[in-house]
């Protein structure tokens, strides 16, 4: 990293840190002086659970605490240091994610200015800085092991399939560092790397054929083992309450209360009635089909696949809250350098369409919840528009992405010690 | 005096709030207290002269405001130390957030406040039982004027609407009753010369100005089929919008 680059990244990080500090201080003021709180109600839930844990009780004694005990543990200083400790942790994690984004893009030789813009897309994104400073913890990913990540937030389980697909012995071998495909701008001539890029279309069929490679088995065992170890440990400590609140609740959650999901009104109108098998299947199918097609089409370009899967997973989910958006916003900077989308006017149109659909929903939501008007139908239609907006934006991203596999094909040593390429 | 929590005692014996069994328990609990309320006593007594009830706010989060007008007789001592206990049995369809009430307690608004019964914050009305709130409030009153004095006490209770059962009109109406009120006053610094007032809900009912009703928007059952069909059709269209470009444009360039 050059001195100039360090200075720029450093100034972005410092500026973002100062801005977050200001927001946290403002949040404390607003909480004390205005009727509508700045701090998210979930933060109060985490804090209460943390103080229960500090006094030796189960964090699940706090109703609506539905997270790993690790989160409550991290927030224990809220009780004896300052109640805003957790917000500092979440904001620090924001900055750490920004730093990781820079490092990841640098590893793939992305141009310096593009790296910095991508970092800013994460750090200066209003969703990112308000959610962290309001006290939501979506960005705390214990990211070293996938199993720990899935224990903490269940949704990364959707990445299991593309990870397994990408762990092909042609690209990833035990004991060898995988070769990353470097970034090239769309104006550059193809480099010597391109002759070694995978020419075969990678799909689920090819994956199925070489399913049980040792890399895949090892990854599955280690991540699965970590996940079950964490689950086992916390089950031992907090029993069925942990299993129910932190895991099973998320798998079966169907909230009839209004949220961005297209299913909320359907769930409310059918509440208390047993859904037929056909109805259950129908709500399960769009999500499953989209996930399978995305993995099948884009698994090789792993960051892009993760990004699309996450947007789709959130958009087709039975419950959607604003905090879920952070799940894909942290991945957006990792795919932007490979996009042919120009900010003007395609990029801005995508932003405008997505935010416009959301604001439209929020308007009806406000009339329902804070003005007491019966606008259920309009609110539900706004959620349909929001799903279509998400799908349209995804289609534009897909159209404009220079899909590029993340790994190069490796040379494989044969039994005689000679080198051959696949 | 009135130190115990009556609702706590009720819910230790009953799972679900029922008006009739609560009235019975209240009578039993109050029979333990003796007040200097002798029938035929010529001295003026502590009385409830008015009860105003308003629902403040719009939407799903409102405040139930109760203004309690008391007539306090003069005493030979200048300062009376009084305690007010209000028990609000909430109708089905609204709930109080225990954490919000804790917040009020920490701000020193009340001596004690708690919600009992079904305190689930998330379930709709059809899957919930009723709850009740008990508030204990201390106040002092200067009675040196030598005449009956009027005192107005206002209590604001933050409440939230549950998702209401479906109704063709699009609104579900929740009517509030009146609270059970207990007031006790005695000489400041001692429990001598205590006078008290017990006004169960059935009696305070006579004093209220008008019925407080909360209209909560609700879903309309006749839309069920249309909503389901259009929801799934939109999911299908969105699936196609994503799947088609994925298949067409996924080849690495």
XYZ file of C-alpha atoms in Angstrom:
675
model
C 0.000 0.000 0.000
C 1.502 3.351 -0.987
C 1.697 6.219 1.507
C -0.828 8.206 -0.525
C -3.249 5.303 -0.610
C -2.846 4.758 3.152
C -3.585 8.412 3.700
C -6.739 8.227 1.617
C -8.017 5.041 3.176
C -7.023 6.363 6.577
C -8.867 9.637 6.039
C -11.980 7.783 4.874
C -11.835 5.527 7.943
C -11.175 8.413 10.337
C -13.902 10.543 8.766
C -16.355 7.651 8.993
C -15.384 7.022 12.610
C -15.894 10.668 13.577
C -19.221 10.764 11.771
C -20.391 7.647 13.593
C -19.291 9.116 16.923
C -21.347 12.236 16.201
C -24.353 10.073 15.326
C -24.017 8.057 18.530
C -23.869 11.260 20.603
C -26.824 12.678 18.692
C -28.695 9.433 19.265
C -28.194 9.732 23.027
C -29.533 13.303 22.880
C -32.555 12.338 20.783
C -33.390 9.427 23.083
C -33.417 11.762 26.069
C -35.248 14.699 24.511
C -37.605 13.533 21.799
C -40.609 11.288 21.817
C -39.386 9.161 18.932
C -36.199 7.390 19.919
C -33.118 7.277 17.685
C -31.962 4.016 19.214
C -33.505 0.897 17.730
C -35.694 -1.117 20.067
C -33.558 -4.200 19.256
C -30.588 -2.482 20.912
C -32.549 -2.257 24.142
C -33.326 -5.958 23.749
C -29.616 -6.809 23.328
C -28.705 -4.599 26.318
C -31.320 -6.168 28.570
C -30.176 -9.647 27.537
C -26.550 -8.668 28.209
C -27.327 -7.413 31.714
C -29.235 -10.641 32.404
C -26.191 -12.586 31.282
C -23.921 -10.405 33.434
C -25.977 -11.332 36.481
C -25.661 -15.012 35.646
C -29.114 -15.522 34.106
C -30.082 -16.677 30.654
C -30.264 -13.898 28.033
C -33.422 -15.602 26.723
C -35.308 -14.387 29.795
C -35.566 -11.180 27.816
C -38.569 -11.635 25.494
C -37.801 -11.116 21.796
C -34.065 -11.817 22.243
C -33.496 -14.171 19.309
C -29.761 -14.158 18.770
C -26.668 -16.029 19.761
C -25.558 -15.688 23.389
C -22.287 -14.398 21.913
C -23.979 -11.119 21.087
C -25.230 -10.624 24.645
C -21.746 -11.493 25.863
C -20.202 -8.803 23.665
C -22.566 -6.219 25.110
C -22.027 -6.977 28.796
C -20.007 -3.739 29.217
C -23.264 -1.867 28.433
C -24.187 -2.515 32.061
C -21.066 -1.276 33.787
C -19.240 0.917 31.251
C -21.824 2.883 29.263
C -25.075 1.926 27.573
C -23.663 3.059 24.198
C -20.780 0.511 24.322
C -22.594 -1.793 21.909
C -23.078 1.015 19.387
C -19.343 1.645 19.471
C -18.720 -2.045 18.842
C -21.123 -2.132 15.893
C -19.668 1.061 14.423
C -16.126 -0.269 14.863
C -17.239 -3.382 12.991
C -18.519 -1.138 10.192
C -15.022 0.313 9.912
C -13.462 -3.152 10.019
C -15.732 -4.308 7.187
C -14.682 -1.213 5.219
C -11.056 -2.153 5.773
C -11.709 -5.775 4.702
C -13.431 -4.543 1.547
C -10.319 -2.525 0.710
C -7.991 -5.453 1.374
C -10.103 -7.919 -0.617
C -10.297 -5.640 -3.634
C -6.588 -4.856 -3.384
C -5.810 -8.584 -3.432
C -7.610 -8.804 -6.742
C -5.580 -5.867 -8.065
C -8.500 -3.487 -8.400
C -7.429 0.074 -9.251
C -6.852 2.306 -6.219
C -9.563 4.895 -6.855
C -12.143 2.175 -7.488
C -11.155 0.506 -4.211
C -11.695 3.727 -2.317
C -15.046 4.415 -4.000
C -16.171 0.899 -3.142
C -15.174 1.395 0.485
C -17.148 4.633 0.539
C -20.223 2.846 -0.865
C -20.177 0.820 2.355
C -18.997 3.398 4.902
C -20.994 6.388 3.644
C -24.135 4.407 2.909
C -26.968 5.854 5.040
C -28.263 2.352 5.823
C -24.857 1.321 7.138
C -24.158 4.247 9.418
C -27.657 4.629 10.829
C -28.119 0.939 11.494
C -24.785 0.676 13.321
C -25.289 3.821 15.378
C -28.929 2.971 16.165
C -27.601 -0.252 17.638
C -28.439 -2.993 15.122
C -25.790 -5.706 14.935
C -26.173 -7.076 11.387
C -22.564 -6.318 10.528
C -21.045 -8.287 13.366
C -20.002 -11.346 11.452
C -17.587 -13.451 13.306
C -16.165 -14.001 9.843
C -13.205 -16.299 10.383
C -15.090 -19.590 10.212
C -18.228 -20.086 8.193
C -19.692 -22.292 10.857
C -19.370 -19.556 13.454
C -20.973 -17.126 11.034
C -23.948 -19.422 10.454
C -24.303 -19.927 14.211
C -24.417 -16.183 14.707
C -26.766 -15.343 11.840
C -28.440 -18.232 10.126
C -28.860 -16.636 6.685
C -25.246 -17.299 5.492
C -26.312 -20.926 5.177
C -27.468 -19.930 1.684
C -23.808 -19.514 0.742
C -23.095 -23.175 1.481
C -24.020 -24.361 -1.986
C -21.895 -21.926 -4.043
C -18.972 -22.416 -1.653
C -19.176 -26.155 -2.159
C -19.438 -25.633 -5.920
C -16.378 -23.390 -5.977
C -14.317 -25.805 -3.866
C -13.570 -27.738 -7.003
C -10.158 -29.463 -7.003
C -9.396 -27.638 -10.252
C -9.477 -24.349 -8.382
C -8.919 -25.102 -4.743
C -6.533 -27.730 -3.462
C -5.531 -28.675 0.043
C -2.161 -27.307 1.001
C -2.071 -24.796 -1.855
C -3.155 -21.197 -1.866
C -5.908 -20.694 -4.447
C -5.049 -18.287 -7.256
C -7.302 -15.269 -7.393
C -8.417 -13.879 -10.722
C -7.280 -10.271 -10.851
C -9.461 -7.358 -11.714
C -9.211 -5.767 -15.103
C -11.026 -2.628 -16.127
C -13.343 -3.006 -19.090
C -10.897 -0.992 -21.221
C -7.883 -3.185 -20.579
C -6.737 -5.793 -23.063
C -6.996 -9.365 -21.782
C -3.898 -10.255 -19.732
C -1.978 -13.515 -19.798
C -4.174 -14.686 -16.974
C -7.132 -15.076 -19.269
C -5.711 -18.068 -21.102
C -5.918 -20.027 -17.894
C -9.401 -18.933 -16.938
C -12.038 -21.573 -16.877
C -13.500 -21.978 -20.297
C -16.049 -24.577 -19.371
C -19.420 -23.399 -18.149
C -19.592 -24.401 -14.552
C -22.884 -25.774 -13.459
C -24.502 -27.926 -10.868
C -24.143 -31.037 -13.008
C -20.364 -30.743 -13.129
C -20.426 -30.100 -9.408
C -22.571 -33.146 -8.766
C -20.101 -35.343 -10.596
C -17.097 -34.384 -8.476
C -19.105 -33.728 -5.322
C -17.079 -35.600 -2.793
C -13.618 -34.119 -3.170
C -11.512 -33.985 -0.021
C -11.608 -30.167 0.029
C -15.378 -30.173 0.086
C -15.624 -32.862 2.706
C -13.128 -31.057 4.913
C -14.888 -27.705 4.574
C -18.229 -29.311 5.335
C -16.866 -31.121 8.377
C -15.045 -28.110 9.838
C -17.860 -25.586 9.327
C -20.516 -28.085 10.365
C -18.431 -29.078 13.367
C -17.965 -25.445 14.429
C -21.652 -24.768 14.052
C -22.689 -27.821 16.049
C -20.039 -27.144 18.675
C -21.422 -23.627 19.239
C -24.984 -24.934 19.189
C -24.093 -27.718 21.604
C -22.272 -25.385 23.985
C -25.097 -22.864 24.186
C -27.738 -25.596 24.373
C -25.876 -26.946 27.374
C -25.906 -23.489 28.972
C -29.378 -22.237 28.046
C -31.329 -25.360 27.040
C -34.421 -25.344 24.809
C -34.974 -21.631 25.164
C -31.731 -20.984 23.238
C -32.598 -23.519 20.539
C -36.062 -22.111 20.095
C -35.291 -18.396 20.233
C -31.953 -18.314 18.411
C -32.571 -21.006 15.780
C -36.035 -22.460 15.335
C -37.815 -19.109 15.555
C -35.935 -17.852 12.491
C -36.682 -20.963 10.495
C -40.418 -20.837 11.087
C -40.971 -17.107 11.451
C -44.167 -15.894 9.800
C -45.071 -12.498 11.175
C -48.547 -11.195 10.320
C -47.492 -7.668 11.269
C -46.719 -5.305 8.440
C -43.218 -5.436 6.985
C -41.663 -5.111 3.508
C -42.427 -8.729 2.591
C -45.147 -9.392 -0.002
C -46.432 -12.210 2.208
C -47.370 -10.186 5.298
C -50.993 -9.461 4.364
C -51.539 -13.021 3.137
C -50.175 -14.305 6.479
C -52.377 -11.884 8.445
C -55.534 -12.815 6.515
C -54.787 -16.523 6.907
C -53.613 -16.287 10.501
C -54.887 -19.125 12.605
C -55.857 -21.198 9.591
C -53.889 -24.203 8.624
C -52.288 -23.686 5.223
C -52.669 -26.472 2.710
C -49.610 -28.301 1.398
C -50.033 -26.577 -1.969
C -50.050 -23.156 -0.342
C -46.925 -23.953 1.649
C -45.153 -25.200 -1.453
C -46.132 -22.172 -3.482
C -44.573 -19.791 -0.973
C -41.440 -21.941 -0.789
C -40.931 -22.347 -4.547
C -40.007 -18.846 -5.810
C -37.250 -18.505 -3.181
C -35.856 -21.970 -3.899
C -35.957 -21.645 -7.675
C -34.231 -18.269 -7.636
C -31.509 -19.484 -5.250
C -30.802 -22.597 -7.329
C -30.708 -20.705 -10.621
C -28.405 -18.026 -9.187
C -26.013 -20.603 -7.776
C -26.104 -22.574 -10.982
C -25.372 -19.482 -13.089
C -22.925 -17.531 -10.942
C -21.237 -19.794 -8.394
C -17.845 -19.298 -9.976
C -18.002 -15.553 -9.465
C -18.387 -16.080 -5.748
C -18.806 -12.493 -4.469
C -21.361 -11.736 -7.175
C -23.189 -14.961 -6.418
C -23.271 -14.133 -2.700
C -24.543 -10.646 -3.455
C -27.375 -11.793 -5.748
C -28.330 -14.640 -3.453
C -28.543 -12.291 -0.487
C -30.664 -9.696 -2.296
C -33.001 -12.438 -3.518
C -33.109 -14.174 -0.148
C -34.119 -10.972 1.593
C -36.605 -9.945 -1.110
C -38.462 -13.292 -1.198
C -38.395 -13.844 2.555
C -41.598 -14.110 4.597
C -40.437 -11.257 6.813
C -38.255 -8.322 5.745
C -37.005 -5.588 8.014
C -34.634 -2.749 7.106
C -31.791 -4.352 9.063
C -31.624 -7.192 6.537
C -30.473 -4.768 3.823
C -27.109 -4.505 5.490
C -26.588 -8.190 4.634
C -26.070 -7.316 0.978
C -24.817 -3.746 1.296
C -21.577 -5.084 2.743
C -21.156 -7.224 -0.395
C -22.010 -4.482 -2.902
C -18.558 -2.847 -2.795
C -16.980 -6.195 -3.609
C -18.792 -6.517 -6.931
C -18.923 -2.909 -8.139
C -15.421 -2.913 -9.688
C -16.638 -5.620 -12.080
C -19.787 -3.816 -13.113
C -20.210 -2.007 -16.396
C -23.011 0.008 -14.872
C -22.341 3.729 -15.009
C -23.541 5.872 -12.123
C -25.254 8.146 -14.638
C -27.879 7.206 -15.337
C -28.225 3.461 -14.866
C -26.722 3.382 -11.375
C -28.722 6.339 -10.164
C -31.890 4.847 -11.665
C -31.329 1.623 -9.726
C -30.758 3.587 -6.509
C -33.784 5.770 -7.246
C -36.042 2.815 -8.066
C -35.042 0.793 -4.994
C -35.185 3.708 -2.563
C -38.329 5.097 -4.155
C -40.134 1.778 -3.743
C -39.022 1.647 -0.128
C -40.074 5.225 0.642
C -43.421 4.523 -0.987
C -43.915 1.540 1.337
C -42.812 3.594 4.354
C -45.377 6.270 3.541
C -48.248 3.763 3.698
C -46.677 2.124 6.741
C -46.624 5.477 8.514
C -50.300 6.097 7.705
C -51.208 2.681 9.078
C -49.098 2.620 12.200
C -48.958 6.271 13.232
C -52.168 7.685 11.788
C -54.377 4.653 12.344
C -55.741 4.597 8.787
C -56.759 1.337 7.197
C -54.349 1.240 4.275
C -53.551 -2.458 4.420
C -54.319 -2.955 0.747
C -52.167 -0.028 -0.365
C -49.342 -1.114 1.952
C -49.492 -4.651 0.575
C -49.380 -3.322 -2.991
C -46.394 -1.200 -2.027
C -44.635 -4.378 -0.888
C -45.389 -6.002 -4.272
C -43.844 -2.968 -5.977
C -40.819 -3.263 -3.681
C -40.266 -6.910 -4.643
C -40.542 -6.060 -8.336
C -38.092 -3.177 -7.826
C -35.612 -5.564 -6.178
C -35.996 -8.029 -9.051
C -35.540 -5.294 -11.649
C -32.390 -3.982 -9.967
C -31.008 -7.520 -9.786
C -31.722 -7.969 -13.508
C -29.786 -4.766 -14.311
C -26.857 -5.889 -12.155
C -26.817 -9.266 -13.881
C -26.948 -7.653 -17.306
C -24.096 -5.281 -16.505
C -21.770 -7.542 -14.557
C -18.528 -8.719 -16.112
C -18.908 -12.154 -14.618
C -15.509 -13.365 -13.724
C -14.598 -16.501 -11.807
C -12.900 -15.790 -8.516
C -10.283 -18.535 -8.842
C -7.902 -19.558 -11.577
C -7.529 -23.142 -12.651
C -4.544 -24.636 -10.897
C -1.883 -26.873 -12.357
C -2.334 -30.374 -10.940
C 0.658 -32.638 -10.194
C 0.162 -36.154 -11.487
C 1.245 -39.358 -9.738
C 4.687 -39.315 -11.423
C 5.481 -35.851 -10.090
C 5.122 -34.146 -13.424
C 2.941 -31.097 -13.839
C -0.074 -31.165 -16.053
C -2.867 -28.663 -16.517
C -6.468 -29.785 -16.514
C -50.623 0.229 53.415
C -51.386 -1.038 49.890
C -47.767 -2.156 49.745
C -48.505 -5.437 48.042
C -49.218 -5.770 44.395
C -52.786 -6.927 43.995
C -52.359 -8.066 40.389
C -49.319 -10.113 41.285
C -51.384 -11.903 43.854
C -54.195 -12.408 41.298
C -51.951 -13.872 38.606
C -50.259 -16.172 41.069
C -53.628 -17.914 41.387
C -55.133 -17.423 37.921
C -53.707 -17.914 34.462
C -56.050 -15.658 32.581
C -57.638 -12.329 33.540
C -61.343 -12.585 34.252
C -63.311 -9.580 35.506
C -65.520 -11.549 37.884
C -62.713 -13.482 39.594
C -60.679 -10.286 39.845
C -63.556 -8.479 41.568
C -63.777 -11.330 44.086
C -60.061 -11.239 44.789
C -60.087 -7.436 45.143
C -62.833 -7.653 47.728
C -60.868 -10.288 49.668
C -57.652 -8.262 49.577
C -59.304 -5.027 50.627
C -61.146 -6.628 53.508
C -57.738 -6.968 55.181
C -57.367 -3.184 55.408
C -59.227 -1.091 57.926
C -59.959 2.465 57.031
C -61.366 5.063 59.383
C -64.526 5.072 57.304
C -67.200 4.639 59.847
C -70.694 4.757 58.390
C -72.566 7.746 59.707
C -69.337 9.575 60.514
C -70.288 13.273 60.360
C -66.784 14.321 59.326
C -66.208 14.879 55.615
C -64.541 11.936 53.896
C -62.027 11.436 51.162
C -64.099 11.144 47.978
C -63.691 10.680 44.276
C -65.472 13.600 42.645
C -64.613 13.033 39.006
C -62.854 10.765 36.545
C -61.906 11.933 33.061
C -60.597 9.473 30.521
C -59.055 10.257 27.159
C -57.168 8.284 24.561
C -54.404 10.505 23.248
C -52.676 9.969 19.945
C -53.406 8.347 16.628
C -52.326 5.030 15.208
C -51.127 1.945 17.015
C -49.302 3.661 19.873
C -51.323 5.874 22.199
C -51.622 7.076 25.779
C -54.595 6.378 28.010
C -54.931 9.476 30.157
C -56.900 9.326 33.404
C -57.522 12.470 35.454
C -58.683 11.571 38.941
C -60.438 14.335 40.883
C -60.244 13.856 44.652
C -61.907 15.790 47.410
C -59.659 15.730 50.438
C -61.087 16.801 53.816
C -59.108 19.218 55.989
C -57.110 17.773 58.856
C -55.578 19.099 62.034
C -52.117 18.434 60.673
C -50.708 20.465 57.784
C -49.281 17.792 55.512
C -50.814 14.556 54.412
C -48.900 11.773 52.795
C -51.089 9.945 50.300
C -50.876 6.898 48.114
C -52.916 6.172 45.032
C -53.240 2.698 43.531
C -54.811 2.377 40.114
C -55.567 -0.989 38.524
C -56.307 -0.808 34.831
C -57.696 -4.044 33.420
C -56.906 -3.685 29.721
C -59.392 -4.910 27.131
C -58.391 -7.604 24.668
C -56.627 -6.031 21.708
C -54.275 -3.639 23.475
C -51.181 -4.184 25.566
C -48.657 -2.329 27.673
C -44.948 -2.832 27.051
C -43.306 -3.896 30.332
C -39.969 -2.450 29.238
C -41.558 0.899 28.475
C -43.176 0.892 31.922
C -39.781 0.087 33.476
C -38.422 3.107 31.672
C -41.187 5.239 33.255
C -40.330 3.814 36.638
C -36.674 4.728 36.265
C -37.687 8.261 35.386
C -39.373 8.514 38.765
C -42.883 9.016 37.444
C -44.392 6.405 39.754
C -43.541 4.562 42.945
C -44.331 1.280 41.240
C -45.784 0.211 37.914
C -46.164 -3.219 36.417
C -48.100 -5.112 33.796
C -49.400 -8.640 34.431
C -51.072 -11.274 32.330
C -50.264 -11.738 28.665
C -47.382 -9.371 28.020
C -46.350 -10.853 24.675
C -45.393 -7.933 22.456
C -45.747 -9.595 19.094
C -48.778 -11.857 18.844
C -52.023 -10.688 17.256
C -55.169 -10.267 19.320
C -56.632 -13.667 18.411
C -53.626 -15.429 19.950
C -53.381 -13.272 23.059
C -55.002 -13.019 26.448
C -55.769 -9.905 28.411
C -53.364 -8.079 30.648
C -53.679 -5.543 33.453
C -51.539 -2.696 34.759
C -51.115 -1.708 38.388
C -49.746 1.736 39.235
C -48.717 2.946 42.683
C -48.205 6.670 43.106
C -47.210 8.678 46.177
C -48.101 12.320 46.661
C -48.269 14.880 49.441
C -51.103 17.261 50.100
C -51.250 20.465 52.107
C -54.447 20.595 54.183
C -53.797 23.578 56.362
C -56.478 25.701 54.695
C -59.150 24.263 56.916
C -61.569 23.562 54.063
C -62.208 20.671 51.673
C -59.655 20.754 48.895
C -59.805 19.453 45.355
C -56.891 17.629 43.904
C -56.521 16.415 40.333
C -54.077 13.621 39.569
C -53.279 12.726 36.002
C -51.934 9.328 35.020
C -50.772 8.623 31.478
C -50.413 5.011 30.462
C -48.638 4.245 27.162
C -50.436 1.482 25.276
C -50.076 -0.333 21.971
C -52.598 -1.986 19.714
C -52.320 -5.640 18.822
C -53.089 -6.780 15.305
C -56.853 -6.963 15.421
C -59.104 -9.801 14.269
C -60.418 -9.384 10.735
C -63.567 -7.339 10.205
C -65.442 -6.321 7.077
C -65.564 -2.659 8.115
C -61.767 -2.530 8.194
C -61.702 -1.358 11.825
C -61.900 -3.174 15.112
C -63.262 -1.276 18.112
C -61.776 -1.735 21.553
C -63.695 -0.170 24.428
C -62.050 0.675 27.744
C -63.718 0.213 31.101
C -62.773 2.190 34.170
C -59.990 1.474 36.613
C -60.183 0.268 40.195
C -58.934 3.069 42.440
C -57.599 2.940 45.981
C -56.475 6.060 47.832
C -55.064 6.287 51.282
C -53.960 9.435 53.126
C -52.370 9.802 56.536
C -50.420 12.269 58.582
C -46.994 12.932 57.062
C -44.403 10.817 58.800
C -46.815 8.453 60.500
C -49.603 6.062 59.657
C -51.938 7.586 62.201
C -55.150 9.300 61.319
C -55.417 7.346 58.108
C -58.353 7.862 55.817
C -58.859 5.890 52.672
C -61.029 5.568 49.662
C -61.836 2.460 47.690
C -63.578 2.863 44.339
C -63.909 -0.365 42.384
C -64.387 -0.180 38.648
C -68.145 -0.606 38.857
C -68.371 2.538 40.990
C -65.871 4.664 39.065
C -67.841 3.722 35.965
C -70.618 6.018 37.100
C -68.310 8.996 37.161
C -66.720 8.830 33.755
C -67.641 11.332 31.107
C -67.854 9.089 28.052
C -66.725 5.693 26.856
C -63.182 5.575 25.527
C -63.013 3.602 22.295
C -59.912 2.794 20.235
C -60.523 2.095 16.555
C -57.792 -0.195 15.287
C -57.439 -0.828 11.541
C -57.721 -4.486 10.654
C -57.639 -6.756 7.643
C -60.730 -7.528 5.594
C -61.469 -11.186 5.159
C -63.188 -10.897 1.781
C -59.875 -9.823 0.226
C -58.150 -13.071 1.216
C -58.348 -14.872 -2.120
C -57.388 -11.866 -4.236
C -54.454 -11.084 -1.957
C -53.170 -14.653 -2.055
C -53.450 -14.980 -5.825
C -51.852 -11.618 -6.604
C -49.088 -12.206 -4.031
C -48.072 -15.479 -5.607
C -48.424 -14.120 -9.124
C -46.063 -11.265 -8.245
C -43.607 -13.730 -6.719
C -43.732 -15.697 -9.959
C -43.188 -12.645 -12.162
C -40.272 -11.530 -9.976
C -38.779 -15.005 -10.218
C -38.882 -14.789 -14.003
C -37.388 -11.283 -13.990
C -34.373 -12.709 -12.141
C -34.119 -16.164 -13.685
C -34.230 -15.154 -17.368
C -31.275 -12.729 -17.301
C -29.371 -15.190 -15.089
C -29.664 -17.877 -17.717
C -28.967 -15.500 -20.608
C -26.075 -13.490 -19.163
C -24.218 -15.788 -16.823
C -21.528 -16.890 -19.272
C -18.190 -15.290 -18.349
C -17.125 -12.779 -20.980
